CSV table of C-alpha atoms in Angstrom, one decimal:
chain,number,residue,atom,x,y,z
A,92,MET,CA,-9.4,74.5,43.4
A,93,ASP,CA,-9.2,71.5,45.7
A,94,CYS,CA,-6.1,70.5,47.7
A,95,ASP,CA,-5.2,67.5,49.7
A,96,GLN,CA,-5.6,69.3,53.1
A,97,GLY,CA,-7.9,72.1,52.3
A,98,ARG,CA,-9.7,74.1,49.7
A,99,LEU,CA,-9.1,77.6,48.3
A,100,HIS,CA,-12.0,78.8,46.2
A,101,ARG,CA,-13.9,82.0,45.2
A,102,SER,CA,-17.6,82.6,45.7
A,103,ALA,CA,-19.5,85.9,45.4
A,104,GLY,CA,-16.4,88.0,45.9
A,105,VAL,CA,-15.1,86.1,48.9
A,106,VAL,CA,-11.9,84.0,49.1
A,107,LEU,CA,-12.5,81.3,51.6
A,108,MET,CA,-9.6,79.3,53.0
A,109,TRP,CA,-10.4,76.6,55.4
A,110,ASP,CA,-9.0,73.5,57.1
A,111,GLN,CA,-8.3,73.0,60.8
A,112,GLY,CA,-8.8,76.5,62.1
A,113,GLY,CA,-9.2,78.1,58.7
A,114,ALA,CA,-10.0,81.8,57.9
A,115,THR,CA,-12.3,83.8,55.7
A,116,TYR,CA,-11.3,87.0,53.9
A,117,PRO,CA,-14.0,89.2,52.3
A,118,ASN,CA,-12.9,91.1,49.2
A,119,SER,CA,-14.4,94.3,48.0
A,120,SER,CA,-13.4,93.9,44.3
A,121,ASP,CA,-13.0,90.9,42.0
A,122,ASP,CA,-10.0,92.7,40.5
A,123,TYR,CA,-8.0,92.0,43.6
A,124,CYS,CA,-9.7,88.7,44.6
A,125,PHE,CA,-6.9,86.2,45.0
A,126,ALA,CA,-4.9,84.7,47.7
A,127,GLN,CA,-1.3,83.5,47.7
A,128,ALA,CA,0.2,81.1,50.1
A,129,VAL,CA,3.9,81.2,50.5
A,130,MET,CA,5.6,78.2,52.0
A,131,ASP,CA,8.2,79.1,54.7
A,132,TYR,CA,7.8,76.1,57.0
A,133,GLY,CA,4.7,77.7,58.2
A,134,VAL,CA,2.2,79.4,55.8
A,135,ARG,CA,1.8,83.1,55.0
A,136,VAL,CA,-1.6,83.8,53.5
A,137,ALA,CA,-2.0,87.2,51.9
A,138,THR,CA,-5.3,88.7,50.7
A,139,LEU,CA,-4.9,91.7,48.4
A,140,ARG,CA,-7.7,94.2,47.9
A,141,PRO,CA,-7.9,98.0,47.4
A,142,ALA,CA,-8.2,98.7,51.1
A,143,LEU,CA,-7.9,96.5,54.2
A,144,ALA,CA,-10.0,97.4,57.1
A,145,ASP,CA,-7.5,95.8,59.4
A,146,PRO,CA,-4.0,95.5,58.0
A,147,GLY,CA,-3.2,93.2,60.8
A,148,GLN,CA,-5.4,90.6,59.2
A,149,GLN,CA,-3.4,90.6,56.0
A,150,THR,CA,-1.3,87.6,57.1
A,151,ILE,CA,-1.9,84.6,59.3
A,152,ARG,CA,0.3,81.7,60.3
A,153,VAL,CA,-0.5,78.1,60.7
A,154,PRO,CA,1.6,75.1,61.7
A,155,HIS,CA,3.5,73.1,59.1
A,156,ASP,CA,1.2,70.1,59.3
A,157,ARG,CA,-1.8,72.3,58.5
A,158,LEU,CA,-0.6,73.5,55.2
A,159,TYR,CA,-3.4,74.8,53.0
A,160,CYS,CA,-3.7,74.8,49.3
A,161,ARG,CA,-0.6,76.6,48.1
A,162,GLY,CA,-0.7,78.7,45.0
A,163,VAL,CA,-2.8,81.5,43.6
A,164,ALA,CA,-6.6,81.2,43.2
A,165,ARG,CA,-7.7,82.4,39.7
A,166,SER,CA,-10.2,85.2,39.8
A,167,ALA,CA,-13.0,86.0,37.3
A,168,HIS,CA,-10.5,88.4,35.6
A,169,GLY,CA,-8.0,85.7,34.7
A,170,LEU,CA,-5.3,85.9,37.4
A,171,SER,CA,-3.0,83.0,36.6
A,172,LEU,CA,-2.2,80.2,39.0
A,173,GLY,CA,1.2,80.6,40.7
A,174,ALA,CA,3.8,77.9,40.7
A,175,ARG,CA,3.5,75.4,43.5
A,176,PRO,CA,6.3,75.5,46.1
A,177,LEU,CA,8.8,72.7,46.0
A,178,THR,CA,7.6,71.3,49.3
A,179,GLU,CA,4.0,70.8,48.0
A,180,ALA,CA,5.2,68.6,45.2
A,181,MET,CA,7.4,66.8,47.6
A,182,THR,CA,4.5,66.2,50.0
A,183,GLU,CA,2.5,64.7,47.2
A,184,PHE,CA,5.4,62.6,46.0
A,185,PHE,CA,6.1,61.2,49.4
A,186,SER,CA,2.4,60.5,50.3
A,187,ASN,CA,3.2,56.9,50.8
A,188,THR,CA,6.6,57.2,52.5
A,189,ALA,CA,7.1,53.7,53.9
A,190,SER,CA,6.4,52.0,50.6
A,191,LEU,CA,8.5,54.5,48.6
A,192,GLN,CA,11.5,54.2,50.9
A,193,LEU,CA,11.4,50.4,51.0
A,194,GLY,CA,10.9,50.2,47.2
A,195,ILE,CA,13.9,52.4,46.5
A,196,PHE,CA,16.0,50.5,49.1
A,197,VAL,CA,15.2,47.1,47.6
A,198,PHE,CA,15.6,48.2,44.0
A,199,VAL,CA,19.1,49.7,44.7
A,200,CYS,CA,20.2,46.8,46.9
A,201,VAL,CA,19.1,44.1,44.4
A,202,GLY,CA,20.6,46.0,41.5
A,203,LEU,CA,24.0,46.5,43.1
A,204,TRP,CA,24.0,42.9,44.4
A,205,ALA,CA,23.3,41.6,40.9
A,206,ALA,CA,26.0,43.9,39.4
A,207,GLU,CA,28.5,42.6,42.0
A,208,ALA,CA,27.6,39.0,41.1
A,209,LEU,CA,28.4,39.8,37.4
A,210,VAL,CA,31.7,41.5,37.9
A,211,MET,CA,33.2,39.8,41.0
A,212,PRO,CA,35.1,36.5,40.9
A,213,THR,CA,33.2,35.2,44.0
A,214,PRO,CA,31.1,32.1,43.2
A,215,ILE,CA,27.4,32.9,43.3
A,216,GLY,CA,26.7,30.3,45.9
A,217,VAL,CA,29.3,31.8,48.3
A,218,LYS,CA,28.0,35.3,47.7
A,219,ALA,CA,24.4,34.2,48.3
A,220,ARG,CA,25.3,32.5,51.6
A,221,HIS,CA,27.1,35.7,52.7
A,222,ALA,CA,24.1,37.8,51.8
A,223,ARG,CA,21.7,35.5,53.7
A,224,GLY,CA,23.8,35.8,56.8
A,225,ASN,CA,23.7,39.6,56.7
A,226,ALA,CA,20.0,39.6,55.8
A,227,LEU,CA,19.2,37.9,59.1
A,228,PHE,CA,20.0,41.2,60.9
A,229,ILE,CA,17.1,42.8,59.1
A,230,LEU,CA,14.7,40.3,60.5
A,231,SER,CA,15.5,41.3,64.0
A,232,ALA,CA,16.0,45.1,63.4
A,233,LEU,CA,13.0,45.7,61.1
A,234,PRO,CA,10.3,45.8,63.7
A,235,ILE,CA,12.4,48.2,65.8
A,236,GLN,CA,13.1,50.3,62.8
A,237,LEU,CA,9.4,50.6,61.9
A,238,VAL,CA,8.5,51.8,65.5
A,239,MET,CA,11.4,54.2,65.6
A,240,VAL,CA,10.5,55.7,62.2
A,241,GLY,CA,7.0,56.4,63.5
A,242,LEU,CA,8.4,58.2,66.5
A,243,CYS,CA,10.8,60.2,64.3
A,244,MET,CA,7.9,61.3,62.0
A,245,ALA,CA,5.9,62.3,65.0
A,246,ALA,CA,8.8,64.4,66.3
A,247,SER,CA,9.1,66.1,62.9
A,248,ARG,CA,5.4,66.9,62.9
A,249,TRP,CA,5.6,68.2,66.4
A,250,THR,CA,8.4,70.6,65.4
A,251,GLY,CA,6.2,71.9,62.6
A,252,GLU,CA,3.2,72.4,64.8
A,253,HIS,CA,5.2,74.4,67.4
A,254,ARG,CA,7.6,76.0,65.0
A,255,TRP,CA,10.4,74.5,67.0
A,256,GLY,CA,14.0,74.1,65.9
A,257,LEU,CA,16.9,76.1,64.4
A,258,VAL,CA,15.2,76.4,61.0
A,259,TYR,CA,12.5,78.6,62.5
A,260,LEU,CA,15.0,81.1,63.6
A,261,LEU,CA,15.7,82.0,60.0
A,262,PRO,CA,14.0,85.1,58.6
A,263,ASP,CA,10.8,84.5,56.7
A,264,ALA,CA,12.3,85.9,53.5
A,265,VAL,CA,14.7,83.0,53.2
A,266,PRO,CA,13.5,80.9,50.2
A,267,SER,CA,12.2,77.4,50.8
A,268,LEU,CA,14.9,75.9,48.6
A,269,VAL,CA,17.7,77.5,50.6
A,270,ARG,CA,16.1,76.2,53.8
A,271,PHE,CA,15.8,72.7,52.3
A,272,VAL,CA,19.4,72.5,51.2
A,273,GLY,CA,20.6,73.9,54.4
A,274,LEU,CA,18.7,71.3,56.5
A,275,PHE,CA,19.9,68.5,54.2
A,276,VAL,CA,23.6,69.5,54.7
A,277,LEU,CA,23.1,70.1,58.4
A,278,LEU,CA,21.5,66.7,58.9
A,279,ASP,CA,24.5,65.1,57.1
A,280,MET,CA,26.9,66.8,59.4
A,281,LEU,CA,24.9,65.6,62.4
A,282,ASP,CA,25.0,62.0,61.0
A,283,TYR,CA,28.8,62.4,60.9
A,284,VAL,CA,28.7,63.3,64.6
A,285,TYR,CA,26.5,60.2,65.3
A,286,HIS,CA,28.9,57.9,63.5
A,287,VAL,CA,31.9,59.3,65.4
A,288,CYS,CA,29.9,58.7,68.7
A,289,MET,CA,29.3,55.1,67.7
A,290,HIS,CA,33.1,54.5,67.4
A,291,LYS,CA,34.2,56.6,70.4
A,292,VAL,CA,31.6,55.7,73.1
A,293,PRO,CA,32.5,52.2,74.3
A,294,VAL,CA,28.9,51.1,74.9
A,295,PHE,CA,27.9,52.2,71.5
A,296,TRP,CA,30.9,50.6,69.9
A,297,LYS,CA,29.8,47.2,71.3
A,298,PHE,CA,26.8,47.4,69.0
A,299,HIS,CA,28.4,49.1,66.0
A,300,SER,CA,31.3,46.7,65.9
A,301,THR,CA,28.8,44.0,64.6
A,302,HIS,CA,28.7,46.0,61.4
A,303,HIS,CA,32.5,46.1,61.2
A,304,ARG,CA,33.1,42.4,61.8
A,305,ASP,CA,32.0,41.5,58.2
A,306,SER,CA,35.2,40.4,56.6
A,307,ASN,CA,33.8,40.6,53.1
A,308,ILE,CA,32.3,44.0,52.4
A,309,ASP,CA,29.6,44.1,49.7
A,310,VAL,CA,26.2,45.7,49.4
A,311,SER,CA,24.6,43.2,51.9
A,312,THR,CA,26.9,44.6,54.6
A,313,THR,CA,24.8,47.7,54.7
A,314,VAL,CA,22.0,45.8,56.5
A,315,ARG,CA,24.4,44.2,59.0
A,316,GLU,CA,23.3,46.2,62.0
A,317,HIS,CA,22.7,45.1,65.6
A,318,PRO,CA,19.2,45.8,66.8
A,319,GLY,CA,20.7,47.8,69.6
A,320,GLU,CA,22.3,50.1,67.1
A,321,THR,CA,19.0,50.5,65.3
A,322,VAL,CA,17.6,52.0,68.5
A,323,ILE,CA,20.6,54.2,69.1
A,324,ARG,CA,20.7,55.4,65.5
A,325,ASN,CA,17.1,56.4,65.4
A,326,ALA,CA,17.3,58.0,68.9
A,327,PHE,CA,20.0,60.2,67.5
A,328,LEU,CA,17.9,61.0,64.5
A,329,ILE,CA,15.0,62.1,66.6
A,330,LEU,CA,17.3,64.3,68.6
A,331,TRP,CA,18.6,65.9,65.4
A,332,VAL,CA,15.1,66.5,64.2
A,333,LEU,CA,14.1,68.2,67.5
A,334,ILE,CA,17.3,70.4,67.3
A,335,VAL,CA,17.0,71.6,63.7
A,336,GLY,CA,13.2,71.4,63.2
A,337,ALA,CA,13.4,69.2,60.1
A,338,PRO,CA,10.0,69.0,58.3
A,339,VAL,CA,8.8,65.6,57.2
A,340,GLU,CA,9.5,66.2,53.5
A,341,VAL,CA,13.1,67.1,54.2
A,342,LEU,CA,13.6,64.2,56.5
A,343,ILE,CA,12.1,61.6,54.1
A,344,LEU,CA,14.1,62.8,51.2
A,345,ARG,CA,17.3,63.0,53.2
A,346,GLN,CA,16.9,59.5,54.7
A,347,THR,CA,15.9,58.0,51.3
A,348,PHE,CA,19.0,59.5,49.6
A,349,GLU,CA,21.2,58.5,52.5
A,350,SER,CA,20.0,54.9,52.3
A,351,ALA,CA,20.8,54.7,48.6
A,352,MET,CA,24.3,56.3,49.3
A,353,ASN,CA,25.0,53.8,52.1
A,354,LEU,CA,24.2,50.9,49.8
A,355,TRP,CA,26.5,52.3,47.1
A,356,ALA,CA,29.3,53.0,49.6
A,357,HIS,CA,29.4,49.4,50.7
A,358,THR,CA,29.3,47.8,47.3
A,359,ALA,CA,32.3,45.7,46.4
A,360,ILE,CA,32.5,47.4,43.0
A,361,ARG,CA,35.2,50.1,43.3
A,362,LEU,CA,35.6,53.1,41.0
A,363,PRO,CA,38.8,53.7,39.0
A,364,SER,CA,41.3,55.4,41.4
A,365,PRO,CA,41.5,58.8,39.5
A,366,THR,CA,37.7,59.0,39.4
A,367,ALA,CA,37.3,58.1,43.0
A,368,ARG,CA,39.9,60.6,44.1
A,369,VAL,CA,38.0,63.4,42.3
A,370,MET,CA,34.6,62.3,43.6
A,371,ALA,CA,35.9,62.0,47.1
A,372,TRP,CA,36.3,65.7,47.3
A,373,PHE,CA,32.5,65.9,47.3
A,374,ILE,CA,30.7,62.7,48.0
A,375,VAL,CA,31.3,59.3,49.6
A,376,THR,CA,32.4,56.5,47.2
A,377,PRO,CA,33.0,52.8,47.8
A,378,ASN,CA,36.7,53.5,47.6
A,379,PHE,CA,36.4,56.1,50.4
A,380,HIS,CA,34.2,54.0,52.6
A,381,HIS,CA,36.2,50.8,52.3
A,382,VAL,CA,39.0,52.5,54.2
A,383,HIS,CA,36.6,52.8,57.1
A,384,HIS,CA,36.2,49.0,57.1
A,385,HIS,CA,39.9,48.3,57.3
A,386,ALA,CA,40.7,45.8,60.1
A,387,ARG,CA,43.2,47.9,62.0
A,388,GLN,CA,43.5,51.4,63.5
A,389,PRO,CA,43.7,54.2,62.8
A,390,TYR,CA,41.8,53.5,59.6
A,391,THR,CA,38.7,52.1,61.3
A,392,ASP,CA,38.3,55.6,62.8
A,393,ARG,CA,38.6,57.4,59.5
A,394,ASN,CA,36.1,58.3,56.7
A,395,TYR,CA,32.9,58.5,58.8
A,396,GLY,CA,30.9,60.5,56.2
A,397,ASP,CA,27.5,59.2,54.9
A,398,VAL,CA,26.9,61.5,51.9
A,399,PHE,CA,29.4,64.3,51.9
A,400,THR,CA,33.1,63.9,52.6
A,401,ILE,CA,33.7,67.5,53.6
A,402,TRP,CA,33.2,66.7,57.3
A,403,ASP,CA,36.1,64.2,57.3
A,404,ARG,CA,38.3,66.8,55.7
A,405,LEU,CA,37.2,69.5,58.1
A,406,PHE,CA,37.6,67.4,61.2
A,407,GLY,CA,40.8,65.6,60.2
A,408,THR,CA,39.4,62.1,59.8
A,409,PHE,CA,39.9,61.7,56.0
A,410,ALA,CA,42.2,59.0,54.8
A,411,PHE,CA,43.2,57.3,51.6
A,412,MET,CA,44.3,53.7,51.2
A,413,PRO,CA,45.1,51.7,48.1
A,414,LYS,CA,42.8,48.7,47.7
A,415,SER,CA,45.7,46.3,47.8
A,416,ASP,CA,46.3,47.3,51.5
A,417,ILE,CA,42.7,47.1,52.7
A,418,ILE,CA,41.8,44.1,54.8
A,419,PHE,CA,38.2,44.0,55.9
A,420,GLY,CA,37.0,42.9,59.4
A,421,LEU,CA,38.2,43.8,62.9
A,422,GLU,CA,40.2,41.0,64.5
A,423,LEU,CA,43.3,39.3,63.2
A,424,ALA,CA,41.6,35.9,63.3
A,425,SER,CA,38.7,37.1,61.1
A,426,VAL,CA,41.2,38.7,58.7
A,427,THR,CA,43.1,35.4,58.3
A,428,ALA,CA,39.8,33.5,57.7
A,429,ALA,CA,38.8,36.0,55.1
A,430,ARG,CA,42.0,35.6,53.2
A,431,SER,CA,41.9,31.8,53.3
A,432,ARG,CA,38.2,31.3,52.4
A,433,PRO,CA,38.0,30.2,48.8
A,434,GLY,CA,36.3,32.5,46.4
A,435,LEU,CA,36.4,35.5,48.6
A,436,SER,CA,38.7,38.4,48.4
A,437,PRO,CA,39.0,40.9,51.3
A,438,ALA,CA,40.0,43.8,49.1
A,439,LEU,CA,38.0,44.0,45.9
């Protein structure tokens, strides 16, 4: 059968697996003529037959970016195909990563903005002008983002080629799904660390404060990011990838999910308080994140979480605040302007 990056097929009692630096395994009997590739952020290729001349040749390892066809090759005696590992399906699904991520981001952003326009009292013209102002930040940050994403993907591929990172310290027997979930959660914790750094390191705060100066939080606030922060954010992400050894599939899914969560967290549509309180035990909600955008300390330095709220609870930065007390922005002058501007409400 054919695969994207290689072929695994049977011919005259021989299972041939090839790609960059492939391998050939002779088999003495069709009854045992099959190969199974097990994804463990590397590949284990096992060839089974009645007797192996050299047991040391029973397994080989190849880097993550040289994944061969994963599954079980069907022999002449009807050996069934094995289920493909989760990561193979993900690799195919994310074959065009840039378009996919952009498509999801635009779809969620436009959908939430339209929902806000329907349920909020803000005049559509005022809301559109606010969105246009925030959208200007994308025009300056997007070229930087594209370059930095390419560097991040290159770092991820490098960790796969060299089996570098914390994930490769795990025993081979650890299932792929466990590795994936563990990496997802670990990256979320590291994003919490990044966010704290953006607030606590003065030079970083000079860039990040641009995001907090928006006195009317809605979904368009998500893209309000200084180009300098774009560089810093992606530099941290590259560092996290090198530390944990995150494969491309995990990284893409994590970043796509995080982007959608960030859009939702900034939306002006709040959840009913009882629902928000329950959900805030697990994941970030608009109610939770709005506290982070309050104009005054200590609330500006609370609720740093991107996807999960557990880090704020563990590290003592969780806070709750009724919406009637929340005033968006940073400086007193901007707060006053937000309150007096017609058609805009600083706490929605």
